[in-house]
Short mmCIF file of C-alpha atoms in Angstrom, two decimals:
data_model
loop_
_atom_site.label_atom_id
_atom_site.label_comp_id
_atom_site.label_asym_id
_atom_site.label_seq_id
_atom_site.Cartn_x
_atom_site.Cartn_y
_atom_site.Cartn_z
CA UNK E 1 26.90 25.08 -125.90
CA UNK E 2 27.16 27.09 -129.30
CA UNK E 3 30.41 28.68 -127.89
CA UNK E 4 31.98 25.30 -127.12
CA UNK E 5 31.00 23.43 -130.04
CA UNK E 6 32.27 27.35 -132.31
CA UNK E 7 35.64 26.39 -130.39
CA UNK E 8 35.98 22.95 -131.41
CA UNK E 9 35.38 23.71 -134.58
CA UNK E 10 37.90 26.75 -134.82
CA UNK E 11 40.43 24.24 -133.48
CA UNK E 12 39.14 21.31 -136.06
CA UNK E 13 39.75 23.49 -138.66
CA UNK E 14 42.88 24.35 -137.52
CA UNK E 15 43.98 20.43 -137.20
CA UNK E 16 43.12 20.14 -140.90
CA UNK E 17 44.88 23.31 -142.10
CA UNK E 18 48.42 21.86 -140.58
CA UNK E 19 48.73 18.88 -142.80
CA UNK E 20 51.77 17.71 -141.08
CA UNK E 21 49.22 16.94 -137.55
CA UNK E 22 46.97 16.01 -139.87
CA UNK E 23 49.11 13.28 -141.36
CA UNK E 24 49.50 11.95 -137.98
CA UNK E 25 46.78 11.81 -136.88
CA UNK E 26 44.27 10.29 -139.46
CA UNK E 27 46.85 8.37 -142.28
CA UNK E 28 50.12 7.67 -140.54
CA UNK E 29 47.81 5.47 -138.25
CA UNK E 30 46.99 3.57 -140.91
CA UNK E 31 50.39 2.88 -141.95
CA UNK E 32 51.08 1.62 -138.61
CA UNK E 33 48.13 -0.75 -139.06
CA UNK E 34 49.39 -1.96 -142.40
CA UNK E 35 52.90 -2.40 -141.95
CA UNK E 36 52.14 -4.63 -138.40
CA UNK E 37 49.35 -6.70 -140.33
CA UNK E 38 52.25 -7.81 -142.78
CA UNK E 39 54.92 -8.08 -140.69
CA UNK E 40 53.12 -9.86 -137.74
CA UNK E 41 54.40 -12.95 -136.60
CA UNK E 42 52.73 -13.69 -133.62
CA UNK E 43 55.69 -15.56 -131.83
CA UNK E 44 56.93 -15.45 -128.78
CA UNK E 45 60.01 -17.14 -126.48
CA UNK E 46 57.38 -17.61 -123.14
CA UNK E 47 55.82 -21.14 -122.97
CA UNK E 48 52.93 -21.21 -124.83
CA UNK E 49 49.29 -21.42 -122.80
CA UNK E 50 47.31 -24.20 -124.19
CA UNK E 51 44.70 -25.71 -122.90
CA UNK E 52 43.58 -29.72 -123.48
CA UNK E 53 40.69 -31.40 -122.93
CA UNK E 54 40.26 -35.39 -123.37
CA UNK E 55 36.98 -36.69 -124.23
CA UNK E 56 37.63 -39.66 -122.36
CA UNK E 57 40.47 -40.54 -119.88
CA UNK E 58 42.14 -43.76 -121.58
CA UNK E 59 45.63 -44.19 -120.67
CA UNK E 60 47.36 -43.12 -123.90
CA UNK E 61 44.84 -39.87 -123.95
CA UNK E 62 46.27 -39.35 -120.27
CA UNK E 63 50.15 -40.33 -121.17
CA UNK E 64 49.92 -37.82 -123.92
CA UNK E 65 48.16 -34.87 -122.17
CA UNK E 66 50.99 -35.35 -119.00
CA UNK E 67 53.53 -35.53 -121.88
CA UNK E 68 52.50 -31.96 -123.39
CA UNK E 69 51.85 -30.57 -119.62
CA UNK E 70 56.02 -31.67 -118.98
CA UNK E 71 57.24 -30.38 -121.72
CA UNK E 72 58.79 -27.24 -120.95
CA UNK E 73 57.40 -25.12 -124.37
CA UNK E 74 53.86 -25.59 -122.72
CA UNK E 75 52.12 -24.18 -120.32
CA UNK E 76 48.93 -26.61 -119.86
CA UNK E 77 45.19 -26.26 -118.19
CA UNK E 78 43.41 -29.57 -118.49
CA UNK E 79 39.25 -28.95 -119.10
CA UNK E 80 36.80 -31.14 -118.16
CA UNK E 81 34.97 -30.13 -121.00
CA UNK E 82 35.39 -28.41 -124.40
CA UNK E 83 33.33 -25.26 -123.81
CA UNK E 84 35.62 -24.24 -121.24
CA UNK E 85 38.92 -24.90 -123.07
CA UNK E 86 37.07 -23.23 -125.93
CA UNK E 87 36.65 -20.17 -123.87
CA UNK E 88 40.10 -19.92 -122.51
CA UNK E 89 41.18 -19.42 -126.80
CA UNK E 90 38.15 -16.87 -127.05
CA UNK E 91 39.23 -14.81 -124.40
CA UNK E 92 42.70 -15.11 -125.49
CA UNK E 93 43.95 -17.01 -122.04
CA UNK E 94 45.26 -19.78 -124.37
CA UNK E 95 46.54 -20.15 -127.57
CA UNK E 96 45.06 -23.04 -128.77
CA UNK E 97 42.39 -26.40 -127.69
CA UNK E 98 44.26 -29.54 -127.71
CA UNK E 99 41.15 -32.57 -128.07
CA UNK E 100 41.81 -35.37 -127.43
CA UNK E 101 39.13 -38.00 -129.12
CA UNK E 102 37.37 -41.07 -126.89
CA UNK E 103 38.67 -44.04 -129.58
CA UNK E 104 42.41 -42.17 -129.38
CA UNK E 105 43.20 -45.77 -127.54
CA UNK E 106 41.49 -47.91 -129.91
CA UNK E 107 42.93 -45.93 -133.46
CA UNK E 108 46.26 -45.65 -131.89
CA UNK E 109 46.64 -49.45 -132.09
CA UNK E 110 46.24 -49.06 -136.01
CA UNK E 111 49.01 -47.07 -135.96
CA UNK E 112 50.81 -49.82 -137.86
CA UNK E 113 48.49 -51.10 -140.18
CA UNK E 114 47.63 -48.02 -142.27
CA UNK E 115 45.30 -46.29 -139.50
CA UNK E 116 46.46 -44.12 -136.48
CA UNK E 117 45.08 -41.71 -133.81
CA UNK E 118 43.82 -38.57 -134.27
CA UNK E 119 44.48 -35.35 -132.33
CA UNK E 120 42.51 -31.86 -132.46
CA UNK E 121 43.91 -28.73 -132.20
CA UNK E 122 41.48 -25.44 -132.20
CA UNK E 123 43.63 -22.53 -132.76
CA UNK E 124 42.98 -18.77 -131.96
CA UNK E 125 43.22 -17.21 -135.57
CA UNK E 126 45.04 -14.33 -134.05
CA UNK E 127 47.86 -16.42 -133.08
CA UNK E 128 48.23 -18.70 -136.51
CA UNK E 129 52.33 -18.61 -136.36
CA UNK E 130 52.10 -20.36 -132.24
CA UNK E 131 49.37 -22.49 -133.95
CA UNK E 132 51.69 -24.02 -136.30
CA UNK E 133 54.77 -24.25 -133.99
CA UNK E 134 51.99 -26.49 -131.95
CA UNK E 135 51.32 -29.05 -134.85
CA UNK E 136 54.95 -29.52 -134.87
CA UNK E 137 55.61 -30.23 -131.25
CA UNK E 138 52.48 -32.11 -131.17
CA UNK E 139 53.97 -34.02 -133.87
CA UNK E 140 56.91 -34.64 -131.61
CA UNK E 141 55.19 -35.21 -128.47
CA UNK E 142 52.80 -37.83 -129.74
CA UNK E 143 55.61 -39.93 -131.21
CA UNK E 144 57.34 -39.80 -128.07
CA UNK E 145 54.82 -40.87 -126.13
CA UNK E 146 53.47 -44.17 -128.43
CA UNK E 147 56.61 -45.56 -128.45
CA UNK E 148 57.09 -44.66 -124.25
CA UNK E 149 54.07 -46.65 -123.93
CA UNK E 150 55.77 -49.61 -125.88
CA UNK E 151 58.03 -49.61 -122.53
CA UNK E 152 54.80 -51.11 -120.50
CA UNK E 153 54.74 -54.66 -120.85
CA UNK E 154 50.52 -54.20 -119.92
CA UNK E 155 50.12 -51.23 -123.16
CA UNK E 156 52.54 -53.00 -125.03
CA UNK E 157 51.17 -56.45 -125.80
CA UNK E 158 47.44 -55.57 -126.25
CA UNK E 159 48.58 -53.24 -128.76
CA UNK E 160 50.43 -55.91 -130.36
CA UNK E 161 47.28 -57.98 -130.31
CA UNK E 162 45.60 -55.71 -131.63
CA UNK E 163 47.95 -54.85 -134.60
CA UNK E 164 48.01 -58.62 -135.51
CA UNK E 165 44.14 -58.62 -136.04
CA UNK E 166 43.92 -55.76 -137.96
CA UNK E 167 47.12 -57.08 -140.36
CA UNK E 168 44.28 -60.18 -140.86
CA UNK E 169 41.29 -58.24 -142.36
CA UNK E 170 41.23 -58.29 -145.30
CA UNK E 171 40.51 -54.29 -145.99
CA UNK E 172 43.52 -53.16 -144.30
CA UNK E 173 45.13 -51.93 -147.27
CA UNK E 174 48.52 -53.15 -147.22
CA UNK E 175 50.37 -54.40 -150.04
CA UNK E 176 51.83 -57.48 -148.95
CA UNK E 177 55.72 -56.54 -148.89
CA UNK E 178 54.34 -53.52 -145.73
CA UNK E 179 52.68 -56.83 -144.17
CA UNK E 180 56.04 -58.71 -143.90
CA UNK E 181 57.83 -56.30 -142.53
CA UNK E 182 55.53 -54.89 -140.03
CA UNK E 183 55.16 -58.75 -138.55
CA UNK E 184 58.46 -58.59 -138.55
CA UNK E 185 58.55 -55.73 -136.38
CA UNK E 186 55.77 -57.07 -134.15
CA UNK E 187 58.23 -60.26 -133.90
CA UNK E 188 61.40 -59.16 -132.68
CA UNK E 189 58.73 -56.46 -130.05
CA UNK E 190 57.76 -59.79 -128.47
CA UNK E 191 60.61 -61.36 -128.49
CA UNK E 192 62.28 -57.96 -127.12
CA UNK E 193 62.32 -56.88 -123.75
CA UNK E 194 60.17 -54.04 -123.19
CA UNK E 195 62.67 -51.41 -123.21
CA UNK E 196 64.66 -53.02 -126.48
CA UNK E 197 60.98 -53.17 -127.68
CA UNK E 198 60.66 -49.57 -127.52
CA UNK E 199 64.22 -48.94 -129.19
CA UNK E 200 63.51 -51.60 -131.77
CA UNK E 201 59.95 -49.56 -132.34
CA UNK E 202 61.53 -46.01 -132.42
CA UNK E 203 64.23 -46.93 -134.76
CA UNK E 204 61.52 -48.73 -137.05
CA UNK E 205 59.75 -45.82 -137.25
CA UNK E 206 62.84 -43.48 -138.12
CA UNK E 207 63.08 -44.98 -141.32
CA UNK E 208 59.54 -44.28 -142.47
CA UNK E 209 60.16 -40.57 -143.50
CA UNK E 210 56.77 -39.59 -144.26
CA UNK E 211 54.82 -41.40 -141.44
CA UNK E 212 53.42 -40.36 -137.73
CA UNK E 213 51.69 -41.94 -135.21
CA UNK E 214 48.85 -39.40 -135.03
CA UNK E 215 47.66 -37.13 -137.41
CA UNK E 216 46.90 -33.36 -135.88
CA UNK E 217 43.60 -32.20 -137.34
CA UNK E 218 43.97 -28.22 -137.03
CA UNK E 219 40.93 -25.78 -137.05
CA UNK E 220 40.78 -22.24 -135.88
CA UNK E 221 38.26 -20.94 -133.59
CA UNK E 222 35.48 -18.92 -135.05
CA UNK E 223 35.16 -15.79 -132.80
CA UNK E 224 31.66 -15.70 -133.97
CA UNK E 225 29.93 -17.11 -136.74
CA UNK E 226 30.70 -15.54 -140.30
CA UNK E 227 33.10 -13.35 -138.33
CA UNK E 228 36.85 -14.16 -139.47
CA UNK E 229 40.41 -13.63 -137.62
CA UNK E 230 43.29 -12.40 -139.32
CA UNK E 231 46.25 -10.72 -138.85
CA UNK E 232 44.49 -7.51 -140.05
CA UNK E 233 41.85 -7.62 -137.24
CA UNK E 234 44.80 -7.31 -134.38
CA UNK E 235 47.02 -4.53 -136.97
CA UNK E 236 44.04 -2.44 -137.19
CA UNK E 237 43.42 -2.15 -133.33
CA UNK E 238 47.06 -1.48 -132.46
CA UNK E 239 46.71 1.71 -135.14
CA UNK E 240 44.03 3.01 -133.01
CA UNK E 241 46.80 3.96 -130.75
CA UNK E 242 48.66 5.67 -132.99
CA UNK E 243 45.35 7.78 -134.18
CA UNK E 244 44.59 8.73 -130.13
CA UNK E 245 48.37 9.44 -129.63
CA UNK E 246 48.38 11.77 -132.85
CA UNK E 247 45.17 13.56 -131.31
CA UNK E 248 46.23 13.94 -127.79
CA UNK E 249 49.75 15.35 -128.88
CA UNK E 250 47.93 17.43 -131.24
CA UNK E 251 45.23 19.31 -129.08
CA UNK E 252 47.75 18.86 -125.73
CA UNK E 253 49.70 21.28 -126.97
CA UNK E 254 46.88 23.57 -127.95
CA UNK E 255 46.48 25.64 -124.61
CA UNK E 256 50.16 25.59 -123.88
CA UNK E 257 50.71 26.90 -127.40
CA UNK E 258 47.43 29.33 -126.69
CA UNK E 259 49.26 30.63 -123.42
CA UNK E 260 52.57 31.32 -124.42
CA UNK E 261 51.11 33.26 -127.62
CA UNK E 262 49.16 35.52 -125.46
CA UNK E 263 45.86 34.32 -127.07
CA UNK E 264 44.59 32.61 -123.86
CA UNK E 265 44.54 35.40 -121.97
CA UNK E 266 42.51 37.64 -124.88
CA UNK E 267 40.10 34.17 -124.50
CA UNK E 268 40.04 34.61 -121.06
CA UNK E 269 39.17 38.27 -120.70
CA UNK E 270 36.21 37.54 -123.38
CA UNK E 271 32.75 36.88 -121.93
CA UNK E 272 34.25 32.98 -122.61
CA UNK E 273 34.94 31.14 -119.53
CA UNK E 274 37.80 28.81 -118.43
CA UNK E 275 35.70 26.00 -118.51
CA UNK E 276 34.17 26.83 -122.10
CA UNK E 277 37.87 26.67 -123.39
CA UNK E 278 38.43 23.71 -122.44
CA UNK E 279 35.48 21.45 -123.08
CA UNK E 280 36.30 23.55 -126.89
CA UNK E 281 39.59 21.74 -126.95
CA UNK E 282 38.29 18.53 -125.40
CA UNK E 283 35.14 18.37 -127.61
CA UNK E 284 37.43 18.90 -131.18
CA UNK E 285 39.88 16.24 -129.85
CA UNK E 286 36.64 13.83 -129.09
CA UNK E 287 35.65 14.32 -132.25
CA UNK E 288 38.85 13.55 -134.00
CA UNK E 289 39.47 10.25 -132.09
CA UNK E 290 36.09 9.31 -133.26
CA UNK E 291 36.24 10.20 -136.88
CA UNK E 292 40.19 8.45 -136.30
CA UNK E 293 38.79 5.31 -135.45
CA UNK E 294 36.23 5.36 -137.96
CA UNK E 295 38.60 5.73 -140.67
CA UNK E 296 40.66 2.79 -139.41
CA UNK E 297 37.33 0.46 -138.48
CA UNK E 298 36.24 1.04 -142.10
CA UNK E 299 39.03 0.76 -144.03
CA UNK E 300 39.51 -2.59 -142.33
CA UNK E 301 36.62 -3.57 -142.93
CA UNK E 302 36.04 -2.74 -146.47
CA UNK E 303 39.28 -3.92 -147.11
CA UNK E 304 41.20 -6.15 -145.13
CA UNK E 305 38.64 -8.21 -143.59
CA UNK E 306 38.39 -6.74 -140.38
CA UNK E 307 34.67 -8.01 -139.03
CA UNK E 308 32.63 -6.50 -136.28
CA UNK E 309 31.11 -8.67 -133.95
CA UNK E 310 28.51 -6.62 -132.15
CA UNK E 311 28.03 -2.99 -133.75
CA UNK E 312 26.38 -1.69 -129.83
CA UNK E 313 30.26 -2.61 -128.53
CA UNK E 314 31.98 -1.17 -131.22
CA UNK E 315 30.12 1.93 -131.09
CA UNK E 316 30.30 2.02 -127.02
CA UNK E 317 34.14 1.16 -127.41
CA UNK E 318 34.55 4.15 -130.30
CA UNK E 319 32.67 6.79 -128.05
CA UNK E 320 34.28 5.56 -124.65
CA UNK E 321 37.90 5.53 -126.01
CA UNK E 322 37.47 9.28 -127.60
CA UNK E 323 35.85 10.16 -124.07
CA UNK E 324 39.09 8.70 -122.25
CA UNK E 325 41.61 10.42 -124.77
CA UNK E 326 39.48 13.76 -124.14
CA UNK E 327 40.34 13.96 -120.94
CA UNK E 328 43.65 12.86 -120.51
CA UNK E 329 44.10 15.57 -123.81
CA UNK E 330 42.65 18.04 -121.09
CA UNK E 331 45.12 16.68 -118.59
CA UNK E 332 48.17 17.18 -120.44
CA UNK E 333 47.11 20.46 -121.51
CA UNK E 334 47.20 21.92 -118.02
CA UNK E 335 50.65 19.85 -117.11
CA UNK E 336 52.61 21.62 -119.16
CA UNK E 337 52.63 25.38 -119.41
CA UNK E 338 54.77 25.64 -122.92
CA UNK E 339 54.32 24.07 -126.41
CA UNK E 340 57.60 22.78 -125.80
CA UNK E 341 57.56 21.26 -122.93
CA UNK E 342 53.79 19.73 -124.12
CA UNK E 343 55.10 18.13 -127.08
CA UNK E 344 58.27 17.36 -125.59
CA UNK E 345 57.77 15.71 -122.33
CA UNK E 346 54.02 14.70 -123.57
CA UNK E 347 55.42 12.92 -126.12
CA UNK E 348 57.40 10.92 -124.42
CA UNK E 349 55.07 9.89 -121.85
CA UNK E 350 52.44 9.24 -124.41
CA UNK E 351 55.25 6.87 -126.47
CA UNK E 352 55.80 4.73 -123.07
CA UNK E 353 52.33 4.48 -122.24
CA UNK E 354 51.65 3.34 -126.26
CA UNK E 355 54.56 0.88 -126.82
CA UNK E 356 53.25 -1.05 -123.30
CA UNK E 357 49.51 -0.34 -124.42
CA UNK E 358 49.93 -2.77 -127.42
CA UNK E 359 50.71 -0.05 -129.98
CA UNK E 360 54.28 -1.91 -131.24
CA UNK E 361 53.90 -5.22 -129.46
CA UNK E 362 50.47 -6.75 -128.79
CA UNK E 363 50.11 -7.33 -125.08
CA UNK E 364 49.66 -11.14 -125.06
CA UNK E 365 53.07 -11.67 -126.48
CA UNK E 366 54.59 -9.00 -124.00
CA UNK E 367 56.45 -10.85 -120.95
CA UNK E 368 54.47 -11.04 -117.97
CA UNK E 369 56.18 -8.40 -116.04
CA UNK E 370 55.43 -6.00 -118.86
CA UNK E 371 51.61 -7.33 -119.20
CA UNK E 372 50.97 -6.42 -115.55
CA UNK E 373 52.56 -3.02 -116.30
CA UNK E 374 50.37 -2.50 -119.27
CA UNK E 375 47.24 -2.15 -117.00
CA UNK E 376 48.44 1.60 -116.23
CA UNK E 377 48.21 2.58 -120.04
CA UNK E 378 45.11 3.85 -120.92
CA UNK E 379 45.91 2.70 -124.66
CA UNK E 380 45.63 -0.62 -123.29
CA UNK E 381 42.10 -0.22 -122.46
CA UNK E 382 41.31 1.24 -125.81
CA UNK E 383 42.77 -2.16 -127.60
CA UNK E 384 40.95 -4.47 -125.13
CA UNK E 385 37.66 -2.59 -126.22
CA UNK E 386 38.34 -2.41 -129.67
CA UNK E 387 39.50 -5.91 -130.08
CA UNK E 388 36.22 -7.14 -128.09
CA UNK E 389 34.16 -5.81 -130.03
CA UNK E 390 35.61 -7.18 -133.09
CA UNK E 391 37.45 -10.33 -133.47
CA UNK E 392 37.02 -11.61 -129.79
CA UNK E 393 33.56 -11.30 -130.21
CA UNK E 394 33.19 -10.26 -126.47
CA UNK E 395 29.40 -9.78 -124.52
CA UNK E 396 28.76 -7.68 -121.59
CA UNK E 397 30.47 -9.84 -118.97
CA UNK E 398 33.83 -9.15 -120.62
CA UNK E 399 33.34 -5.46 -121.83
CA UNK E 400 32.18 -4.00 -119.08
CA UNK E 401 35.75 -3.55 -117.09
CA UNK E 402 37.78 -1.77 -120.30
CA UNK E 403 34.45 0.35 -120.73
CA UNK E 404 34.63 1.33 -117.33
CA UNK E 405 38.64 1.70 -117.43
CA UNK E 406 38.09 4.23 -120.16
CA UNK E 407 35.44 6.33 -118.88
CA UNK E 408 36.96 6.77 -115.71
CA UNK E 409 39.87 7.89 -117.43
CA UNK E 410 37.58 10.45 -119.20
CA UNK E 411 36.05 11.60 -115.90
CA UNK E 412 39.39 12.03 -114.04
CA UNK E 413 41.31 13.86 -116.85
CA UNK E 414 38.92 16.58 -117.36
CA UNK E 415 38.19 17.02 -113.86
CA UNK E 416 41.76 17.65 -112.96
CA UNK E 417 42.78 18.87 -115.97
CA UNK E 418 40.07 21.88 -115.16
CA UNK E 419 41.47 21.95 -112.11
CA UNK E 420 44.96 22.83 -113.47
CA UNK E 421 44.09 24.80 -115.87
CA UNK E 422 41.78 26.87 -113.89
CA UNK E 423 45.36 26.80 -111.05
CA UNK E 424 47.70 28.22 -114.09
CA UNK E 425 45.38 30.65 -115.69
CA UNK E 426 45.79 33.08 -113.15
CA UNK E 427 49.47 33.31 -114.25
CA UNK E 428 49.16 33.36 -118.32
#
């Protein structure tokens, strides 16, 4: 063990001498975090997933809920209850929580009169820009739909009814010029057939440029209590990428560089063994991706208000991502038997495998053909751990499978990267 750790820290040392590796692999990640944190929009051209839940089925609640599932900029999954819709935003399966309240019937009739219907929205702070592209189509969808329901002769006149008695209390708040015209509004409605009724409605309310039927009460979903989203909180795990992709390129290209120099073979022929090398290499590019991620967990957190939500998962998801990049490290070091060809070819494959992890583009805003591709990039894995352990506030039922992922990957890449190695040596 004192040989292996001596070799990891010969090649540590080496790491920090060449401060152009060095720059890549512990600050230009953090530029990569910052620049996506400001620039992120979080928009996309697919529908949008949101999910709705009514607290009671009335039938404007229902008319408006099959309005948003038509439209084509949604794609809708109706709850039966608001835990579950809550937990399709938390695990990032929807966007946002439409709610629909139980008097939405009963305050939509005061639509007229100085009231009106109210509409939730909980909004996954990750996704803030698709949150407020909903308000607006919300906006648009509920207008739609009160004055479609003006085209029912059964929703039309109670509402009517019920308009008239709240124009005769006397605290509905309406100067007495808003009182003439809205009866005569309600007048030439009844008089109307229903589908004039509706016209005569719509083009009422097209001249009242600051009104709408239903106000949209937006809130954003707290992963965890205390805990805030932000832009920052997704930047921050897309720069772990670029920190493991700086450290795999870097100590890759360590043996092949070893090899064709002649100094693997002088290892070699030392009491050292094959295996000693190695686990050298892979033990100084674990600790790199550790201290890498460290560097970009706390200056998030001191800084941009990046929160943990559960320090055991952030710790688990720090050691099993280094373990994962140690051995695919170990596995590109055998594939490639010169420096060139490792930081030629391993670059590129490691920029493929880091653009569809999430490292430019976060995954949920990826098309789905690219999001099912995504699953063979190890990077992927690292995001899904880091992010649940942070702002998705994730237990063990969720990060058990991108743990797993990532220590398999560790297991697999160091036992056939040994395997290589051990293969090519004979030849160095």
């Amino acid at each position: 063990m004192r040989v292996i750790l001596e070799l990891a820290r010969k090649d540590l040392v080496l790491l920090l001498r060449d401060r152009a590796a060095a720059f890549f692999t512990f600050v230009f990640p953090l530029a990569i975090a910052l620049f996506f944190g400001y620039v992120f929009g979080g928009t996309t051209s697919e529908p949008i997933k949101v999910a709705a839940w009514m607290e009671r089925p009335t039938p404007a609640a229902e008319r408006l809920v099959r309005a948003l599932g038509e439209d084509g900029a949604f794609v809708l999954d109706v709850v039966t209850d608001r835990e579950s819709g809550e937990q399709l935003v938390r695990r990032g399966r929807a966007v946002a929580l439409v709610t629909v309240p139980a008097d939405y019937d009963e305050r939509l009739s005061r639509t007229f009169t100085g009231g009106g219907a109210r509409v939730g929205l909980v909004v996954d702070p990750s996704r803030r820009a698709e949150g407020a592209m909903l308000i607006g189509k919300l906006h648009e969808v509920t207008f739609r739909t009160v004055f479609e329901g003006m085209s029912d002769p059964a929703q039309l006149q109670p509402m009517l009814d019920r308009v008239e008695e709240r124009l005769k209390e006397p605290g509905s708040g309406l100067s007495m010029t808003d009182q003439v015209a809205i009866r005569a509004m309600l007048a030439r409605a009844r008089s109307a057939s229903p589908g004039a009724a509706a016209g005569a409605g719509a083009d009422e309310a097209a001249g009242l440029a600051a009104w709408r039927p239903v106000v949209v009460e937006r809130s954003e979903l707290p992963m965890r209590p205390g805990i805030p989203a932000n832009a920052f909180a997704i930047s921050f795990m897309q720069g772990i990428t670029w920190a493991l992709f700086g450290a795999v390129l870097t100590f890759g290209a360590g043996i092949a560089e070893e090899r064709q120099r002649g100094t693997l073979v002088r290892l070699l022929v030392s009491p050292l063994r094959l295996g000693e090398v190695l686990l050298g290499k892979a033990l100084a590019c674990f600790v790199a991706c550790l201290v890498a991620q460290a560097l970009l967990y706390g200056t998030g957190i001191a800084f941009f208000g990046v929160r943990v939500a559960g320090w055991q998962w952030a710790a688990l998801a720090m050691v099993a991502t280094a373990f994962a990049f140690s051995g695919l490290m170990a596995l590109m070091a055998a594939a490639f038997r010169t420096q060139g060809g490792a930081q030629g070819a391993g670059r590129a494959a490691l920029l493929v495998l880091t653009m569809i992890g999430g490292g430019t583009i976060p995954v949920v805003f990826m098309p789905p053909f690219l999001r099912t591709m995504s699953d063979i990039s190890p990077f992927k894995w690292a995001v899904l751990a880091a992010e649940g352990a942070t702002w998705r506030a994730w237990g063990a039922a969720d990060m058990w499978l991108p743990l797993t992922v990532l220590a398999v990957i560790g297991v697999a890449g160091l036992a056939v990267g040994a395997s290589l190695v051990q293969r090519t040596a004979r030849h160095a």
